[in-house]
Every structure is written in C-alpha cells, then in structure tokens.
mmCIF file with all atom_site columns, C-alpha atoms in Angstrom:
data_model
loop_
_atom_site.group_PDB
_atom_site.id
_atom_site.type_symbol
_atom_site.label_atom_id
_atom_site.label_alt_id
_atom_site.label_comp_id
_atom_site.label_asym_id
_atom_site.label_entity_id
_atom_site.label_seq_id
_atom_site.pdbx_PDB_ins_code
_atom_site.Cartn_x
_atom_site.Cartn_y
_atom_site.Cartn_z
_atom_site.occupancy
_atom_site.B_iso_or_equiv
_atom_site.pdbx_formal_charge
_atom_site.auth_seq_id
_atom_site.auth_comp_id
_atom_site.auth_asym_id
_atom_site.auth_atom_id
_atom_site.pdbx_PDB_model_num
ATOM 1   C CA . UNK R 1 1   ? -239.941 -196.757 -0.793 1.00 78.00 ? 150 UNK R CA 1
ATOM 2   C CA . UNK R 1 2   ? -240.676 -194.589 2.013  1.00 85.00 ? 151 UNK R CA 1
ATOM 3   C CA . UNK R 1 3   ? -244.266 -194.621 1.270  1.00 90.00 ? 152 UNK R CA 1
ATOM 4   C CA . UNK R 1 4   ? -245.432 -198.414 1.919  1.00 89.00 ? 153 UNK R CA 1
ATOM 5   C CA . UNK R 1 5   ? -243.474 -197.795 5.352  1.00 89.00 ? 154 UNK R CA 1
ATOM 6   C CA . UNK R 1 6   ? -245.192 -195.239 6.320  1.00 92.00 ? 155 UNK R CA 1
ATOM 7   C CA . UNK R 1 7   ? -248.304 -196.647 5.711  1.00 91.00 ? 156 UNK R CA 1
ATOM 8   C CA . UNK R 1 8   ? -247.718 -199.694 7.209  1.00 89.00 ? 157 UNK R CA 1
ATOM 9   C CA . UNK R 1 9   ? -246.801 -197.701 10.281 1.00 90.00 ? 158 UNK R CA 1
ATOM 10  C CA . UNK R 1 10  ? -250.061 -195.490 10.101 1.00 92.00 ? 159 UNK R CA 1
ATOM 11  C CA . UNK R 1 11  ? -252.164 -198.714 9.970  1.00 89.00 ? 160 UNK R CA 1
ATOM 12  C CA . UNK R 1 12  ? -250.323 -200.214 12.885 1.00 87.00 ? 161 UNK R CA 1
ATOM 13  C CA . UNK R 1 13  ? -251.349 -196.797 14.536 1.00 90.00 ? 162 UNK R CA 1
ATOM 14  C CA . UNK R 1 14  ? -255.148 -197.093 14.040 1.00 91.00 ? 163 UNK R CA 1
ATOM 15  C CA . UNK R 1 15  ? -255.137 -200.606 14.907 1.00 87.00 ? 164 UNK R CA 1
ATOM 16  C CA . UNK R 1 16  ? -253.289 -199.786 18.353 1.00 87.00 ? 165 UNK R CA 1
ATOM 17  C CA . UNK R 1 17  ? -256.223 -196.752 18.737 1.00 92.00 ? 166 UNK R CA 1
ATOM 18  C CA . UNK R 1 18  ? -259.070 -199.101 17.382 1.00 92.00 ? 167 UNK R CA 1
ATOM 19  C CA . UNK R 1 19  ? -258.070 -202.221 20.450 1.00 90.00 ? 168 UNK R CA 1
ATOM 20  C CA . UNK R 1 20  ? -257.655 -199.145 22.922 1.00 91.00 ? 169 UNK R CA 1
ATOM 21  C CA . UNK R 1 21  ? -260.939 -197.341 22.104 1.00 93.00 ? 170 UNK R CA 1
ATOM 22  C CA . UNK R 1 22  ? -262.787 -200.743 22.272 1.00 91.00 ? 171 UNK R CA 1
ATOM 23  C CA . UNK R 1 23  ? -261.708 -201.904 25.878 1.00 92.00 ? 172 UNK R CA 1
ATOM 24  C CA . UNK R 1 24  ? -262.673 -197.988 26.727 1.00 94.00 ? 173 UNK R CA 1
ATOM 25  C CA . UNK R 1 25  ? -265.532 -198.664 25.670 1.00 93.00 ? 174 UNK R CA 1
ATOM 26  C CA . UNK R 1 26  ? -265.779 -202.088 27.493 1.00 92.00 ? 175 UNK R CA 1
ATOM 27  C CA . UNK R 1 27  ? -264.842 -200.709 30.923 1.00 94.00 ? 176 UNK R CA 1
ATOM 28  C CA . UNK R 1 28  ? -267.713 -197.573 29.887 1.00 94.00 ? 177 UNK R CA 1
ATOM 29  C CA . UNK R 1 29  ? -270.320 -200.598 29.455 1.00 93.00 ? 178 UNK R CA 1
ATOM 30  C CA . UNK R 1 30  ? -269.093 -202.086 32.789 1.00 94.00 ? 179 UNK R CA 1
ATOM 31  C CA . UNK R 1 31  ? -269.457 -199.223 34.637 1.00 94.00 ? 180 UNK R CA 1
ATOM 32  C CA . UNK R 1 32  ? -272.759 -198.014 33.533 1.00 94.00 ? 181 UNK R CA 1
ATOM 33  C CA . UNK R 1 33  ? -274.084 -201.441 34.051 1.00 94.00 ? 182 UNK R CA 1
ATOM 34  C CA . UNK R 1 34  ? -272.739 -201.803 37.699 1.00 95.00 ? 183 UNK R CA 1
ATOM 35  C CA . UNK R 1 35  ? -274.521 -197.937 38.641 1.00 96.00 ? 184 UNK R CA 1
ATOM 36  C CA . UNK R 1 36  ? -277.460 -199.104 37.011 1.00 95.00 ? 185 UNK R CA 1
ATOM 37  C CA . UNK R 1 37  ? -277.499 -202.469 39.283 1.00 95.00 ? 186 UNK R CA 1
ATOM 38  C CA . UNK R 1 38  ? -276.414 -200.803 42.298 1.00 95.00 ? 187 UNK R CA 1
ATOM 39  C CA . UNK R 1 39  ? -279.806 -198.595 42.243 1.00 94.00 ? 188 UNK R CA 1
ATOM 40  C CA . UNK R 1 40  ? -281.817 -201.167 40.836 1.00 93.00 ? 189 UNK R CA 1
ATOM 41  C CA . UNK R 1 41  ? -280.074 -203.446 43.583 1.00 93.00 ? 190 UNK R CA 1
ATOM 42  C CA . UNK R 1 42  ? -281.370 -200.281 46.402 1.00 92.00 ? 191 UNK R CA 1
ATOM 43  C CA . UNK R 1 43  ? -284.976 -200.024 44.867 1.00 89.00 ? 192 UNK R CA 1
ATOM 44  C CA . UNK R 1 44  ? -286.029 -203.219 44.417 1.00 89.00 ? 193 UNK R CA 1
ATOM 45  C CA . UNK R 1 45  ? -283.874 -204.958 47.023 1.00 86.00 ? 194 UNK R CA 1
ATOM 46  C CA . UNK R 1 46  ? -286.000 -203.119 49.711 1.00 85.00 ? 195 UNK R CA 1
ATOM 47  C CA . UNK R 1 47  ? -287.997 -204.846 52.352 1.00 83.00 ? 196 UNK R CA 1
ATOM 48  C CA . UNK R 1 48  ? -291.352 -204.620 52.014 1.00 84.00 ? 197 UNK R CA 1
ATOM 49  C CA . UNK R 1 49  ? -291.814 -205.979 55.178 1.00 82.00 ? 198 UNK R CA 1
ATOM 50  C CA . UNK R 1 50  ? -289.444 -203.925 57.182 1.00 80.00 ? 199 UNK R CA 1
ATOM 51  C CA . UNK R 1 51  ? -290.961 -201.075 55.305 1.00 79.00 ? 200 UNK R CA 1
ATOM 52  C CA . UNK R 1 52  ? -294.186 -201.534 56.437 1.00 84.00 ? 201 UNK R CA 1
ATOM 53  C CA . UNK R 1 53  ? -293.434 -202.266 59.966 1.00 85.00 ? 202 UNK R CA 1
ATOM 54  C CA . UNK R 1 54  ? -292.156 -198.914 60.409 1.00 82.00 ? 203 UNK R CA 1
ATOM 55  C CA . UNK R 1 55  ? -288.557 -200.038 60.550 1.00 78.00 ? 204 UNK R CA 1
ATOM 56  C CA . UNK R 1 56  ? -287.339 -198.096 57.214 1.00 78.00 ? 205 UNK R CA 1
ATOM 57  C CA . UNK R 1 57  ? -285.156 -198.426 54.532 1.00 83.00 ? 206 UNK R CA 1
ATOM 58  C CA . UNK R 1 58  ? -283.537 -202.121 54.967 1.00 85.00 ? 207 UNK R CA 1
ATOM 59  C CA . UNK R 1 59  ? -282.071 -204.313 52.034 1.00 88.00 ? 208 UNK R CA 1
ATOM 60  C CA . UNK R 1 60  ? -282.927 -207.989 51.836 1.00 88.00 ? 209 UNK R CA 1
ATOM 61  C CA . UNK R 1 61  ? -279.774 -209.975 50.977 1.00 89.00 ? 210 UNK R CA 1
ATOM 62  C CA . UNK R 1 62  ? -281.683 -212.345 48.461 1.00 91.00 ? 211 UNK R CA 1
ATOM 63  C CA . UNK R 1 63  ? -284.247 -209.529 46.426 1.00 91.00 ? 212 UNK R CA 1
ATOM 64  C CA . UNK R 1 64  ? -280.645 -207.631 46.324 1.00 91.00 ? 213 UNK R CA 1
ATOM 65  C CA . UNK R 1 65  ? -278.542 -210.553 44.219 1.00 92.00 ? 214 UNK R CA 1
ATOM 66  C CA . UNK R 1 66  ? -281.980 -211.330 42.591 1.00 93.00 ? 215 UNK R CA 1
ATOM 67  C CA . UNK R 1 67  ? -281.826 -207.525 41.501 1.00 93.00 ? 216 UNK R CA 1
ATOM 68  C CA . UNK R 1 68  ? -278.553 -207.148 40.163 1.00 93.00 ? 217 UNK R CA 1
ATOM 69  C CA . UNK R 1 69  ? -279.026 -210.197 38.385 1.00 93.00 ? 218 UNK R CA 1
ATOM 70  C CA . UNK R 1 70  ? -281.736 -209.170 36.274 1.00 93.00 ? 219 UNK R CA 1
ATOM 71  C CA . UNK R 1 71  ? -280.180 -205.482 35.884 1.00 93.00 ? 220 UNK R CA 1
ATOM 72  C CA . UNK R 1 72  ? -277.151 -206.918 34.361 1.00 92.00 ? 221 UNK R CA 1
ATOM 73  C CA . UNK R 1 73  ? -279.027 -209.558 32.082 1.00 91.00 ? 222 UNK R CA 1
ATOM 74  C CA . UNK R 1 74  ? -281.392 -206.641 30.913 1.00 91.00 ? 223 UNK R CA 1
ATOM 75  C CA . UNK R 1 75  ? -278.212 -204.330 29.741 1.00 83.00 ? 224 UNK R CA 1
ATOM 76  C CA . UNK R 1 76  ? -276.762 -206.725 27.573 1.00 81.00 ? 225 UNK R CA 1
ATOM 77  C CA . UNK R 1 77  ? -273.048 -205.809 27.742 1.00 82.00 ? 226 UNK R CA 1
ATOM 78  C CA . UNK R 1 78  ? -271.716 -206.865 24.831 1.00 82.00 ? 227 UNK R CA 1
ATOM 79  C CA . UNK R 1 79  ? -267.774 -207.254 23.852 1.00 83.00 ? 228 UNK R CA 1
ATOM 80  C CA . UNK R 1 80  ? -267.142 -207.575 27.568 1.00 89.00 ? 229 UNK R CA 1
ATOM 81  C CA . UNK R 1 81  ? -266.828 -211.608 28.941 1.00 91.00 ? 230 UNK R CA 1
ATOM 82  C CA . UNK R 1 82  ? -268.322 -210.617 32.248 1.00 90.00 ? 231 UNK R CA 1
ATOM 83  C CA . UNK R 1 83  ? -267.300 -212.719 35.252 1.00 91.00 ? 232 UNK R CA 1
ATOM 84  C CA . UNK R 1 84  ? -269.860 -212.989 38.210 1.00 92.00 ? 233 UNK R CA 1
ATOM 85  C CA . UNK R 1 85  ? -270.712 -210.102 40.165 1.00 93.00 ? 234 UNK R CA 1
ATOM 86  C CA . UNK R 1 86  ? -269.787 -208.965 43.539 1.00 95.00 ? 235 UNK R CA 1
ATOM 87  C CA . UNK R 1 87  ? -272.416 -207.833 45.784 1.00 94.00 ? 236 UNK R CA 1
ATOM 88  C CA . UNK R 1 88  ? -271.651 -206.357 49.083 1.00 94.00 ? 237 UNK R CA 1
ATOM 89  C CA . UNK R 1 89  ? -274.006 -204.675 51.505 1.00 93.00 ? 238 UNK R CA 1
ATOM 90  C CA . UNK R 1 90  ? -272.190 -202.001 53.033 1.00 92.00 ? 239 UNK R CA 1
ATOM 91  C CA . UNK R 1 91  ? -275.094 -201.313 55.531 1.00 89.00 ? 240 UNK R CA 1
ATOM 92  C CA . UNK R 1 92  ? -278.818 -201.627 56.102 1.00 86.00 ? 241 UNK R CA 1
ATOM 93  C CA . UNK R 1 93  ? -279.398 -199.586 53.758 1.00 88.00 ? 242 UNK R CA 1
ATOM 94  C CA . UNK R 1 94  ? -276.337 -199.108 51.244 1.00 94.00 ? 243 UNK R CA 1
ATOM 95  C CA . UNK R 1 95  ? -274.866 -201.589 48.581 1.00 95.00 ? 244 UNK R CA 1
ATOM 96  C CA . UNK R 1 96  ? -271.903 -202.048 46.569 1.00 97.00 ? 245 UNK R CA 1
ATOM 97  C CA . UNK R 1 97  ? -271.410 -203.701 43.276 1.00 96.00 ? 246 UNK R CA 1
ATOM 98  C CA . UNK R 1 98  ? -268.012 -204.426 42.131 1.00 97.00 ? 247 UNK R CA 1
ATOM 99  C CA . UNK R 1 99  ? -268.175 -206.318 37.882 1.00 96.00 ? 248 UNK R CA 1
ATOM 100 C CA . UNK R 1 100 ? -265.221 -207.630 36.634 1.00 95.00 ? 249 UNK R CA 1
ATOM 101 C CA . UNK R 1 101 ? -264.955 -208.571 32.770 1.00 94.00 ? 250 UNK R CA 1
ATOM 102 C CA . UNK R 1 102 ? -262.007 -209.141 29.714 1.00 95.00 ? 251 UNK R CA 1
ATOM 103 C CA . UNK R 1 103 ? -262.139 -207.790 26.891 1.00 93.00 ? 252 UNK R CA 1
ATOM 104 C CA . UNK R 1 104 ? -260.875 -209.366 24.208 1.00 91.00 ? 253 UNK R CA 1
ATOM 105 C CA . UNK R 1 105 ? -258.527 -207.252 21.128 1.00 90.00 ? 254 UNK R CA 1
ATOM 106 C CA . UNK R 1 106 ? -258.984 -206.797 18.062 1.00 89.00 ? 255 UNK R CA 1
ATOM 107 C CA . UNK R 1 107 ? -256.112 -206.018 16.066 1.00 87.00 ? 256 UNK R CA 1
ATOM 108 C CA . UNK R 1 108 ? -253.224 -206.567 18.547 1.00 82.00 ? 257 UNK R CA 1
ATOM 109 C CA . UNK R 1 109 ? -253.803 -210.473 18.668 1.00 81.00 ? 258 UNK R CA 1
ATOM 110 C CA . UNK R 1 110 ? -251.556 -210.323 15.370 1.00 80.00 ? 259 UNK R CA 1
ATOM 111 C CA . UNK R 1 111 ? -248.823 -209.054 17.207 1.00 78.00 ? 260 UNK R CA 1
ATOM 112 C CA . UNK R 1 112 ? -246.610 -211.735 18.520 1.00 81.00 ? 261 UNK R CA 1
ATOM 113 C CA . UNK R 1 113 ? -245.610 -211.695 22.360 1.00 82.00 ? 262 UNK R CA 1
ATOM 114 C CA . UNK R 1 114 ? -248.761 -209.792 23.220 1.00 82.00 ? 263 UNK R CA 1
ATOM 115 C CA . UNK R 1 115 ? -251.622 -209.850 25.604 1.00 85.00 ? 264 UNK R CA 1
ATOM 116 C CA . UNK R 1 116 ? -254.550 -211.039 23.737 1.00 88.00 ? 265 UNK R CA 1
ATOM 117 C CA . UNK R 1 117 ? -256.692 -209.678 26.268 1.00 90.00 ? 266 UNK R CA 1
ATOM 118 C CA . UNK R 1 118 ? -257.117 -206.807 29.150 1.00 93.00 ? 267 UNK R CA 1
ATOM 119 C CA . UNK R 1 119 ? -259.002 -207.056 32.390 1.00 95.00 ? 268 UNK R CA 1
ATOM 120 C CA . UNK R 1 120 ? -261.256 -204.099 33.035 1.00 95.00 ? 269 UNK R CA 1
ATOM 121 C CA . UNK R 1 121 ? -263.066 -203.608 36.535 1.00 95.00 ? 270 UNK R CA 1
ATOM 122 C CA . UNK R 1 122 ? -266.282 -201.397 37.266 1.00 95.00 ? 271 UNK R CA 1
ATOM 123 C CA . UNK R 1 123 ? -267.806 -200.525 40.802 1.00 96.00 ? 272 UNK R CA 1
ATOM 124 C CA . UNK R 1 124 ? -270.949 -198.177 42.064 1.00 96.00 ? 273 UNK R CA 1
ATOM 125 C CA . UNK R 1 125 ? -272.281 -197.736 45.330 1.00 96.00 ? 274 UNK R CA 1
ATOM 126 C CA . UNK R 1 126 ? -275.832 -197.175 45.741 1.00 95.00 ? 275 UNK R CA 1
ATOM 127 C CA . UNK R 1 127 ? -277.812 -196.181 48.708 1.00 92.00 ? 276 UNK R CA 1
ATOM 128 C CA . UNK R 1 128 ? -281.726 -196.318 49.722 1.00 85.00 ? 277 UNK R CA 1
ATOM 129 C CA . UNK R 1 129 ? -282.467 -192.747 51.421 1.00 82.00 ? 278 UNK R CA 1
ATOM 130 C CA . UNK R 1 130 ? -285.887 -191.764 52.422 1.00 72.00 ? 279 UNK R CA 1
ATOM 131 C CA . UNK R 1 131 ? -287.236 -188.680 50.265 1.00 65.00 ? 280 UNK R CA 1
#
C-alpha cells in the first residue's frame, strides 16, 4: 500500500525538479544571449564615422538596436517566449541590454491552482574600450 504512495510522491518530486531545471535553464539562455548582444551591440554599434574623425569610441543609437537584433535572432533561444528587448546606452561608449522572457512548465500545469508560467529576466552591460 505504501509503495504506489511513495512512488507517486517520488514522481511528483522529479516533475517539480524537471519544471525548475528547465526555467534555469531558460533564464541561462537569456542571459548568455543578452552578454552576447551587449558586445555585439559595442562592436558593431560603433561609429565608423566618429571613428575616423578622430573622435573615438561612440555608439550609434540605430547600428546598436540593429545589432542586438540580429544577435538575438542568430542565438535562437528556444523554450523562452522572449518579449522585446531593452536597449539603453548608458554613455558614449557603454550599453545595456535588459531581455525579458516566460517560460512556460512542464509538468506543474497539471497541478490545479498553479502558475502555468514564470517570468525570468536577463541583463549585461557592455562597453567599447580602446585596446
């Protein structure tokens, strides 16, 4: 008798550590993909222009959204509903970019009265120094 209870309570277990381990692993993909498009965002986003004119190391607004734009379609982050990405330039030179996603459960939707979903955020910094 006491053995179909206990493993109905050891499968609850593993389905509470499966849903937990996957939005880990969502919030991992989130964050490596926002500190991947926070130094794609400082490479690429540089102005040419500026550059060349002796001015340095400045960001343009536009190559910067265009930037993290591609970064994020090129990861692929999958199991994560991504919502759109914040993109602040802190400076002339230094950018921030803040993702914000759900991630949806697995086993725990069978569960009555509970969330069928978490929120997970993800931000990285990123700044263009001179070698």
């Amino acid at each position: 008798m006491l053995v179909p209870a206990g493993f109905l309570v050891l499968l609850m277990l593993g389905a509470i550590a499966f849903d937990y381990s996957h939005l880990y692993l969502g919030q991992r993909q989130l964050a490596s993909s926002a500190e991947a498009a926070a130094n794609d965002a400082v490479t690429f986003g540089v102005d040419q222009a500026a550059f060349r004119a002796g001015q340095g190391y400045v960001l343009d607004p536009d190559l910067v959204a265009e930037a993290v734009s591609q970064s994020l379609a090129a990861h692929g982050i999958s199991g994560v509903h991504l919502d759109a990405p914040e993109v602040v330039l802190l400076s002339a030179t230094r950018v921030r970019v803040t993702l914000t996603g759900t991630v949806d459960y697995v086993f725990v939707k069978a569960v009555p009265g509970v969330a069928h979903r978490a929120v997970v955020h993800a931000s990285a910094t990123a700044e263009a120094v001179s070698p």
